[in-house]
Amino acid sequence: MKICHVLWGLTYGGIETMVINIANEQAALGHNVHLLVVNDRIENSLIDKIGKNVTLHKVGRKVGSKNPLPVVKLNFMIWRMAPDVVHFHEAGLNSWVKGFVLRTSCTTHHNDHVSHLAPFIKNRPNFFSISNVVGKHIKEATGYDTTVVVNGIDTSRFTRKSSYYTGGAVFRIIQVGRLLMSDKGQDILVEAARLLRDRGVTVQIDIVGAGPSEADLASMISRYDLAGTVTLAGPRTPEYLARHLADYDLLVQPSRFEGFGLTIAEAMAAGLPVLVSDVEAQMEVIDDGACGYFFKNGDPASLADMIEYVMADYDLAKVDNALRRVADHYDVRATAARYIDEYARLE
């Protein structure tokens, strides 16, 4: 089967990492796989992670451009490629490609922002959701059913944590995600760090990622005099995170909105305890608390309380549960194979 995955860009993020992993696994299954990137935001280090049996195509559109030529180029590239299935990884992308260019297409929606989806689903009905929660919310917002195919990670890549916090040393926390406070909630974590500092609790927090909220977060850290406590560590490659998540004592994911939470599954694969806001998608990943800790969404005091709780007493049964859950439910090999099965059912 000739498969063409289409996505906006190729920068550090959960969607991009997942799509590369899926493409590589589908190629390993013997399929002819292509990865088509629309915008010119491409990290060379991510290109290096694309398997030699996956073909990369670049449209080269400038972000925000109104020039119609990239749209024409995108359609021409797909027409010339003549794939059996085109898999869009953003709802808006499927409106850029004209129907006569396609044989079969499908779209995966990767987040929990669903209010705008009705026209895209109506025009291109083969829609996938990355979690049961996202599927439920799309149904509520649009009236359309979607097929759930959960995100997957390469669980074998992660260095497994071998020792756990017992007190005395500085408690090390990591948060990973695009620096977009409105969605990912890094400001909630900074506020919690201030509360912990005022309580006399010593932690070290590394916020990993890049994005539009970087300046605002830096300003918060300076205003609260947290430079010695909270570090904006910048982006890190997937390989770096796979090796070094185990160096930390806790992953905190304080998202206000989330469709899945790939970094949570990655931390679980590393044996790293996780603490997440109680948004539905993240609670789904941690099996409603059996595989991790949670706090009240948007509440820095609740987050600070739970960090103290975890510091006082790890529940290693949650870690064991998490390792089993990520292996059983979130391995990319199963995700890639499931998509192949679903492609065969598309109309």
Tab-separated table of C-alpha atoms in Angstrom:
chain	number	residue	atom	x	y	z
A	1	MET	CA	0.000	0.000	0.000
A	2	LYS	CA	1.265	3.474	-0.873
A	3	ILE	CA	0.585	5.811	2.074
A	4	CYS	CA	1.086	9.575	2.233
A	5	HIS	CA	1.063	11.244	5.658
A	6	VAL	CA	0.489	15.027	5.464
A	7	LEU	CA	1.238	17.446	8.301
A	8	TRP	CA	1.867	21.173	8.681
A	9	GLY	CA	5.440	21.175	9.956
A	10	LEU	CA	8.210	19.046	11.371
A	11	THR	CA	9.212	20.655	14.659
A	12	TYR	CA	9.556	19.201	18.142
A	13	GLY	CA	6.134	18.155	19.325
A	14	GLY	CA	3.981	15.161	20.106
A	15	ILE	CA	2.216	15.080	16.748
A	16	GLU	CA	5.399	15.233	14.694
A	17	THR	CA	7.194	12.609	16.761
A	18	MET	CA	4.223	10.272	16.597
A	19	VAL	CA	3.758	10.641	12.835
A	20	ILE	CA	7.445	9.899	12.192
A	21	ASN	CA	7.240	6.818	14.398
A	22	ILE	CA	4.073	5.604	12.676
A	23	ALA	CA	5.544	6.199	9.209
A	24	ASN	CA	8.705	4.291	10.129
A	25	GLU	CA	6.731	1.372	11.522
A	26	GLN	CA	4.417	1.207	8.508
A	27	ALA	CA	7.452	1.166	6.218
A	28	ALA	CA	8.912	-1.643	8.340
A	29	LEU	CA	5.707	-3.573	7.662
A	30	GLY	CA	6.517	-3.387	3.942
A	31	HIS	CA	4.376	-0.446	2.834
A	32	ASN	CA	5.473	2.386	0.524
A	33	VAL	CA	5.316	5.346	2.917
A	34	HIS	CA	5.690	9.069	2.179
A	35	LEU	CA	5.772	12.027	4.567
A	36	LEU	CA	4.632	15.347	3.076
A	37	VAL	CA	5.329	18.524	5.080
A	38	VAL	CA	3.463	21.693	4.072
A	39	ASN	CA	5.230	24.501	5.975
A	40	ASP	CA	8.919	25.355	5.936
A	41	ARG	CA	9.348	24.857	9.691
A	42	ILE	CA	11.462	21.704	9.685
A	43	GLU	CA	14.020	20.585	12.259
A	44	ASN	CA	16.934	18.831	10.620
A	45	SER	CA	17.407	16.590	13.631
A	46	LEU	CA	13.888	15.233	13.094
A	47	ILE	CA	14.632	14.567	9.429
A	48	ASP	CA	17.434	12.327	10.653
A	49	LYS	CA	14.841	10.220	12.500
A	50	ILE	CA	12.846	9.469	9.367
A	51	GLY	CA	13.639	5.927	8.267
A	52	LYS	CA	15.474	5.297	5.016
A	53	ASN	CA	12.377	3.564	3.629
A	54	VAL	CA	10.184	6.650	4.188
A	55	THR	CA	10.277	9.368	1.509
A	56	LEU	CA	10.137	12.991	2.697
A	57	HIS	CA	8.493	15.689	0.513
A	58	LYS	CA	8.569	19.431	1.302
A	59	VAL	CA	6.056	21.966	-0.004
A	60	GLY	CA	8.023	24.851	1.541
A	61	ARG	CA	5.118	27.160	2.364
A	62	LYS	CA	5.936	30.146	4.576
A	63	VAL	CA	3.897	30.028	7.774
A	64	GLY	CA	0.917	32.376	7.465
A	65	SER	CA	1.377	32.914	3.730
A	66	LYS	CA	-1.724	33.694	1.642
A	67	ASN	CA	0.052	32.789	-1.577
A	68	PRO	CA	-2.044	30.142	-3.403
A	69	LEU	CA	0.969	28.543	-5.086
A	70	PRO	CA	1.786	26.210	-2.151
A	71	VAL	CA	-1.789	24.900	-2.326
A	72	VAL	CA	-1.341	24.182	-6.026
A	73	LYS	CA	2.026	22.557	-5.345
A	74	LEU	CA	0.567	20.396	-2.566
A	75	ASN	CA	-2.190	19.108	-4.830
A	76	PHE	CA	0.238	18.476	-7.692
A	77	MET	CA	2.635	16.541	-5.441
A	78	ILE	CA	-0.145	14.278	-4.186
A	79	TRP	CA	-1.547	13.809	-7.705
A	80	ARG	CA	1.876	12.836	-9.039
A	81	MET	CA	2.512	10.518	-6.079
A	82	ALA	CA	-0.866	8.764	-6.569
A	83	PRO	CA	-1.013	7.213	-3.086
A	84	ASP	CA	-3.624	4.643	-2.138
A	85	VAL	CA	-4.436	6.658	0.981
A	86	VAL	CA	-3.659	10.199	2.092
A	87	HIS	CA	-3.591	10.554	5.867
A	88	PHE	CA	-3.964	14.161	7.040
A	89	HIS	CA	-2.770	14.969	10.544
A	90	GLU	CA	-4.762	18.166	11.042
A	91	ALA	CA	-8.387	18.848	10.188
A	92	GLY	CA	-7.684	22.055	8.255
A	93	LEU	CA	-5.276	20.318	5.913
A	94	ASN	CA	-7.936	18.127	4.381
A	95	SER	CA	-9.661	21.200	2.920
A	96	TRP	CA	-6.507	22.148	0.996
A	97	VAL	CA	-6.543	19.085	-1.236
A	98	LYS	CA	-9.127	18.773	-3.971
A	99	GLY	CA	-11.222	15.635	-4.080
A	100	PHE	CA	-10.265	14.647	-7.610
A	101	VAL	CA	-6.613	14.384	-6.511
A	102	LEU	CA	-7.414	11.732	-3.907
A	103	ARG	CA	-8.196	8.074	-4.130
A	104	THR	CA	-8.922	7.675	-0.430
A	105	SER	CA	-8.205	10.009	2.461
A	106	CYS	CA	-8.579	10.158	6.202
A	107	THR	CA	-7.836	12.676	8.937
A	108	THR	CA	-6.587	12.280	12.504
A	109	HIS	CA	-7.554	14.967	14.995
A	110	HIS	CA	-4.822	15.321	17.619
A	111	ASN	CA	-6.246	17.648	20.277
A	112	ASP	CA	-9.381	18.464	22.211
A	113	HIS	CA	-10.282	21.661	20.329
A	114	VAL	CA	-13.311	20.375	18.454
A	115	SER	CA	-15.837	23.196	17.994
A	116	HIS	CA	-14.544	24.058	14.489
A	117	LEU	CA	-14.566	20.529	13.065
A	118	ALA	CA	-18.086	20.081	11.690
A	119	PRO	CA	-17.413	21.304	8.101
A	120	PHE	CA	-14.197	19.298	7.844
A	121	ILE	CA	-15.864	16.089	9.010
A	122	LYS	CA	-18.862	16.702	6.768
A	123	ASN	CA	-16.693	17.093	3.687
A	124	ARG	CA	-14.208	14.338	4.557
A	125	PRO	CA	-15.965	11.814	6.802
A	126	ASN	CA	-13.076	9.366	7.425
A	127	PHE	CA	-12.032	10.820	10.767
A	128	PHE	CA	-9.885	9.345	13.546
A	129	SER	CA	-9.612	10.506	17.156
A	130	ILE	CA	-6.528	9.920	19.301
A	131	SER	CA	-8.436	9.063	22.467
A	132	ASN	CA	-11.886	8.032	23.613
A	133	VAL	CA	-12.311	11.449	25.194
A	134	VAL	CA	-11.578	13.323	21.963
A	135	GLY	CA	-13.950	11.023	20.102
A	136	LYS	CA	-16.686	11.733	22.638
A	137	HIS	CA	-16.177	15.496	22.418
A	138	ILE	CA	-16.228	15.484	18.608
A	139	LYS	CA	-19.511	13.563	18.705
A	140	GLU	CA	-20.984	16.082	21.155
A	141	ALA	CA	-19.802	19.093	19.119
A	142	THR	CA	-20.542	17.924	15.586
A	143	GLY	CA	-22.883	14.950	15.746
A	144	TYR	CA	-20.375	12.807	13.852
A	145	ASP	CA	-18.851	9.559	15.013
A	146	THR	CA	-15.091	9.042	14.677
A	147	THR	CA	-12.875	5.995	14.930
A	148	VAL	CA	-10.527	5.978	17.907
A	149	VAL	CA	-6.925	4.968	17.245
A	150	VAL	CA	-4.839	5.854	20.282
A	151	ASN	CA	-1.435	7.475	19.869
A	152	GLY	CA	1.618	5.302	20.197
A	153	ILE	CA	5.249	5.607	21.245
A	154	ASP	CA	8.294	3.434	20.725
A	155	THR	CA	8.438	2.063	24.250
A	156	SER	CA	11.776	0.328	23.655
A	157	ARG	CA	13.636	3.656	23.261
A	158	PHE	CA	13.317	4.824	26.854
A	159	THR	CA	15.950	4.414	29.524
A	160	ARG	CA	14.213	2.814	32.487
A	161	LYS	CA	14.398	4.593	35.834
A	162	SER	CA	16.150	2.417	38.410
A	163	SER	CA	16.094	4.431	41.666
A	164	TYR	CA	13.527	6.694	43.265
A	165	TYR	CA	13.472	9.732	45.514
A	166	THR	CA	13.874	8.982	49.215
A	167	GLY	CA	14.399	12.503	50.523
A	168	GLY	CA	17.448	14.628	51.173
A	169	ALA	CA	18.388	15.519	47.593
A	170	VAL	CA	16.673	18.201	45.526
A	171	PHE	CA	13.422	16.896	44.038
A	172	ARG	CA	13.726	17.206	40.243
A	173	ILE	CA	10.601	17.872	38.146
A	174	ILE	CA	10.321	17.975	34.362
A	175	GLN	CA	7.528	19.355	32.182
A	176	VAL	CA	7.586	18.794	28.422
A	177	GLY	CA	5.471	20.464	25.773
A	178	ARG	CA	4.969	23.422	23.502
A	179	LEU	CA	5.290	26.675	25.461
A	180	LEU	CA	1.657	27.653	25.053
A	181	MET	CA	0.242	28.546	28.450
A	182	SER	CA	-3.365	28.720	27.241
A	183	ASP	CA	-3.254	24.996	26.442
A	184	LYS	CA	-0.278	23.430	28.200
A	185	GLY	CA	-0.575	25.390	31.458
A	186	GLN	CA	3.103	25.980	32.221
A	187	ASP	CA	2.113	29.126	34.144
A	188	ILE	CA	0.209	26.914	36.601
A	189	LEU	CA	3.430	25.037	37.309
A	190	VAL	CA	5.356	28.285	37.829
A	191	GLU	CA	2.677	29.489	40.252
A	192	ALA	CA	2.919	26.179	42.106
A	193	ALA	CA	6.707	26.576	42.306
A	194	ARG	CA	6.215	29.948	43.995
A	195	LEU	CA	3.856	28.401	46.534
A	196	LEU	CA	6.299	25.589	47.257
A	197	ARG	CA	9.152	28.052	47.702
A	198	ASP	CA	7.039	30.061	50.160
A	199	ARG	CA	6.294	26.849	52.081
A	200	GLY	CA	10.014	26.070	52.336
A	201	VAL	CA	9.832	23.114	49.939
A	202	THR	CA	12.864	22.784	47.665
A	203	VAL	CA	12.329	21.583	44.094
A	204	GLN	CA	14.069	22.056	40.759
A	205	ILE	CA	11.807	22.366	37.712
A	206	ASP	CA	12.924	22.115	34.092
A	207	ILE	CA	10.348	23.278	31.543
A	208	VAL	CA	11.291	21.726	28.206
A	209	GLY	CA	10.000	23.115	24.920
A	210	ALA	CA	9.674	26.209	22.775
A	211	GLY	CA	6.714	28.327	21.768
A	212	PRO	CA	4.898	31.646	21.899
A	213	SER	CA	4.621	31.814	25.701
A	214	GLU	CA	8.367	31.729	26.311
A	215	ALA	CA	8.699	35.456	27.038
A	216	ASP	CA	5.684	35.482	29.375
A	217	LEU	CA	7.004	32.504	31.290
A	218	ALA	CA	10.450	34.083	31.587
A	219	SER	CA	8.804	37.229	32.933
A	220	MET	CA	6.852	35.216	35.535
A	221	ILE	CA	9.987	33.402	36.672
A	222	SER	CA	11.842	36.705	37.055
A	223	ARG	CA	8.927	38.464	38.787
A	224	TYR	CA	8.594	35.670	41.355
A	225	ASP	CA	12.379	35.439	41.825
A	226	LEU	CA	12.367	31.772	40.801
A	227	ALA	CA	15.467	31.753	38.607
A	228	GLY	CA	17.124	29.235	40.906
A	229	THR	CA	14.061	27.013	40.952
A	230	VAL	CA	12.485	27.036	37.476
A	231	THR	CA	14.517	26.749	34.272
A	232	LEU	CA	13.267	27.242	30.721
A	233	ALA	CA	15.412	24.480	29.269
A	234	GLY	CA	14.483	25.018	25.624
A	235	PRO	CA	13.588	22.244	23.185
A	236	ARG	CA	15.138	18.812	23.463
A	237	THR	CA	15.294	16.071	20.852
A	238	PRO	CA	13.146	12.962	21.303
A	239	GLU	CA	16.363	10.978	21.733
A	240	TYR	CA	17.537	13.236	24.552
A	241	LEU	CA	14.219	12.870	26.365
A	242	ALA	CA	14.198	9.111	25.875
A	243	ARG	CA	17.580	8.923	27.603
A	244	HIS	CA	17.061	11.535	30.312
A	245	LEU	CA	13.455	11.371	31.529
A	246	ALA	CA	14.699	8.775	33.993
A	247	ASP	CA	17.027	11.384	35.538
A	248	TYR	CA	14.041	13.179	37.078
A	249	ASP	CA	11.822	12.379	40.042
A	250	LEU	CA	8.476	13.449	38.567
A	251	LEU	CA	6.893	14.546	35.305
A	252	VAL	CA	4.213	17.226	35.714
A	253	GLN	CA	1.804	17.872	32.850
A	254	PRO	CA	-0.440	20.805	33.873
A	255	SER	CA	-2.396	21.113	30.597
A	256	ARG	CA	-5.624	23.080	30.581
A	257	PHE	CA	-6.633	21.292	27.349
A	258	GLU	CA	-5.255	18.035	26.015
A	259	GLY	CA	-6.312	15.503	23.422
A	260	PHE	CA	-4.036	12.729	24.587
A	261	GLY	CA	-0.777	13.519	26.381
A	262	LEU	CA	2.053	11.771	24.544
A	263	THR	CA	4.688	13.009	26.990
A	264	ILE	CA	2.774	11.329	29.820
A	265	ALA	CA	2.973	7.976	28.046
A	266	GLU	CA	6.683	8.573	27.402
A	267	ALA	CA	7.355	9.241	31.083
A	268	MET	CA	5.372	6.141	31.994
A	269	ALA	CA	7.540	4.098	29.602
A	270	ALA	CA	10.633	5.418	31.413
A	271	GLY	CA	9.239	4.380	34.801
A	272	LEU	CA	8.977	8.036	35.830
A	273	PRO	CA	6.052	8.903	38.127
A	274	VAL	CA	3.583	11.335	36.537
A	275	LEU	CA	1.340	14.065	37.947
A	276	VAL	CA	-1.254	15.496	35.567
A	277	SER	CA	-4.150	17.925	35.587
A	278	ASP	CA	-7.469	16.112	35.719
A	279	VAL	CA	-8.542	16.855	32.152
A	280	GLU	CA	-10.319	13.826	30.724
A	281	ALA	CA	-7.747	12.802	28.117
A	282	GLN	CA	-4.888	12.780	30.617
A	283	MET	CA	-6.975	10.886	33.140
A	284	GLU	CA	-7.609	8.315	30.407
A	285	VAL	CA	-3.860	7.829	29.925
A	286	ILE	CA	-3.220	7.298	33.656
A	287	ASP	CA	-6.297	5.061	33.956
A	288	ASP	CA	-8.109	7.442	36.315
A	289	GLY	CA	-5.236	7.462	38.800
A	290	ALA	CA	-4.156	3.807	38.787
A	291	CYS	CA	-1.010	4.759	36.857
A	292	GLY	CA	-0.265	8.245	38.163
A	293	TYR	CA	-1.265	11.218	40.285
A	294	PHE	CA	-3.582	14.090	39.395
A	295	PHE	CA	-4.563	17.560	40.580
A	296	LYS	CA	-7.419	19.956	39.952
A	297	ASN	CA	-7.095	21.526	36.493
A	298	GLY	CA	-6.026	25.174	36.636
A	299	ASP	CA	-5.363	25.185	40.392
A	300	PRO	CA	-1.717	25.945	41.394
A	301	ALA	CA	-2.414	25.234	45.069
A	302	SER	CA	-3.774	21.786	44.219
A	303	LEU	CA	-0.676	21.145	42.103
A	304	ALA	CA	1.677	22.285	44.882
A	305	ASP	CA	-0.155	20.078	47.379
A	306	MET	CA	0.186	17.031	45.147
A	307	ILE	CA	3.882	17.642	44.503
A	308	GLU	CA	4.421	17.632	48.269
A	309	TYR	CA	2.319	14.488	48.543
A	310	VAL	CA	4.417	12.662	45.940
A	311	MET	CA	7.651	13.822	47.561
A	312	ALA	CA	6.525	12.399	50.896
A	313	ASP	CA	5.732	8.920	49.612
A	314	TYR	CA	6.074	7.415	46.154
A	315	ASP	CA	3.524	4.752	45.331
A	316	LEU	CA	5.642	2.433	43.202
A	317	ALA	CA	2.589	0.304	42.436
A	318	LYS	CA	1.449	3.185	40.220
A	319	VAL	CA	4.778	3.036	38.370
A	320	ASP	CA	4.406	-0.706	37.788
A	321	ASN	CA	0.834	-0.218	36.598
A	322	ALA	CA	2.017	2.537	34.263
A	323	LEU	CA	4.723	0.369	32.705
A	324	ARG	CA	2.202	-2.358	31.953
A	325	ARG	CA	-0.394	0.077	30.629
A	326	VAL	CA	1.931	1.849	28.214
A	327	ALA	CA	3.211	-1.480	26.868
A	328	ASP	CA	-0.309	-2.849	26.414
A	329	HIS	CA	-2.085	0.259	25.089
A	330	TYR	CA	0.331	2.852	23.734
A	331	ASP	CA	3.051	1.060	21.751
A	332	VAL	CA	3.525	2.599	18.286
A	333	ARG	CA	3.753	-0.790	16.598
A	334	ALA	CA	0.157	-1.484	17.499
A	335	THR	CA	-0.884	2.032	16.432
A	336	ALA	CA	0.805	1.718	13.018
A	337	ALA	CA	-0.723	-1.686	12.360
A	338	ARG	CA	-4.167	-0.507	13.469
A	339	TYR	CA	-4.053	2.350	10.968
A	340	ILE	CA	-3.163	-0.086	8.183
A	341	ASP	CA	-6.257	-2.131	9.064
A	342	GLU	CA	-8.396	1.004	9.120
A	343	TYR	CA	-7.079	2.220	5.727
A	344	ALA	CA	-8.370	-0.977	4.162
A	345	ARG	CA	-11.874	-0.144	5.415
A	346	LEU	CA	-11.969	3.410	4.075
A	347	GLU	CA	-14.358	4.379	1.313
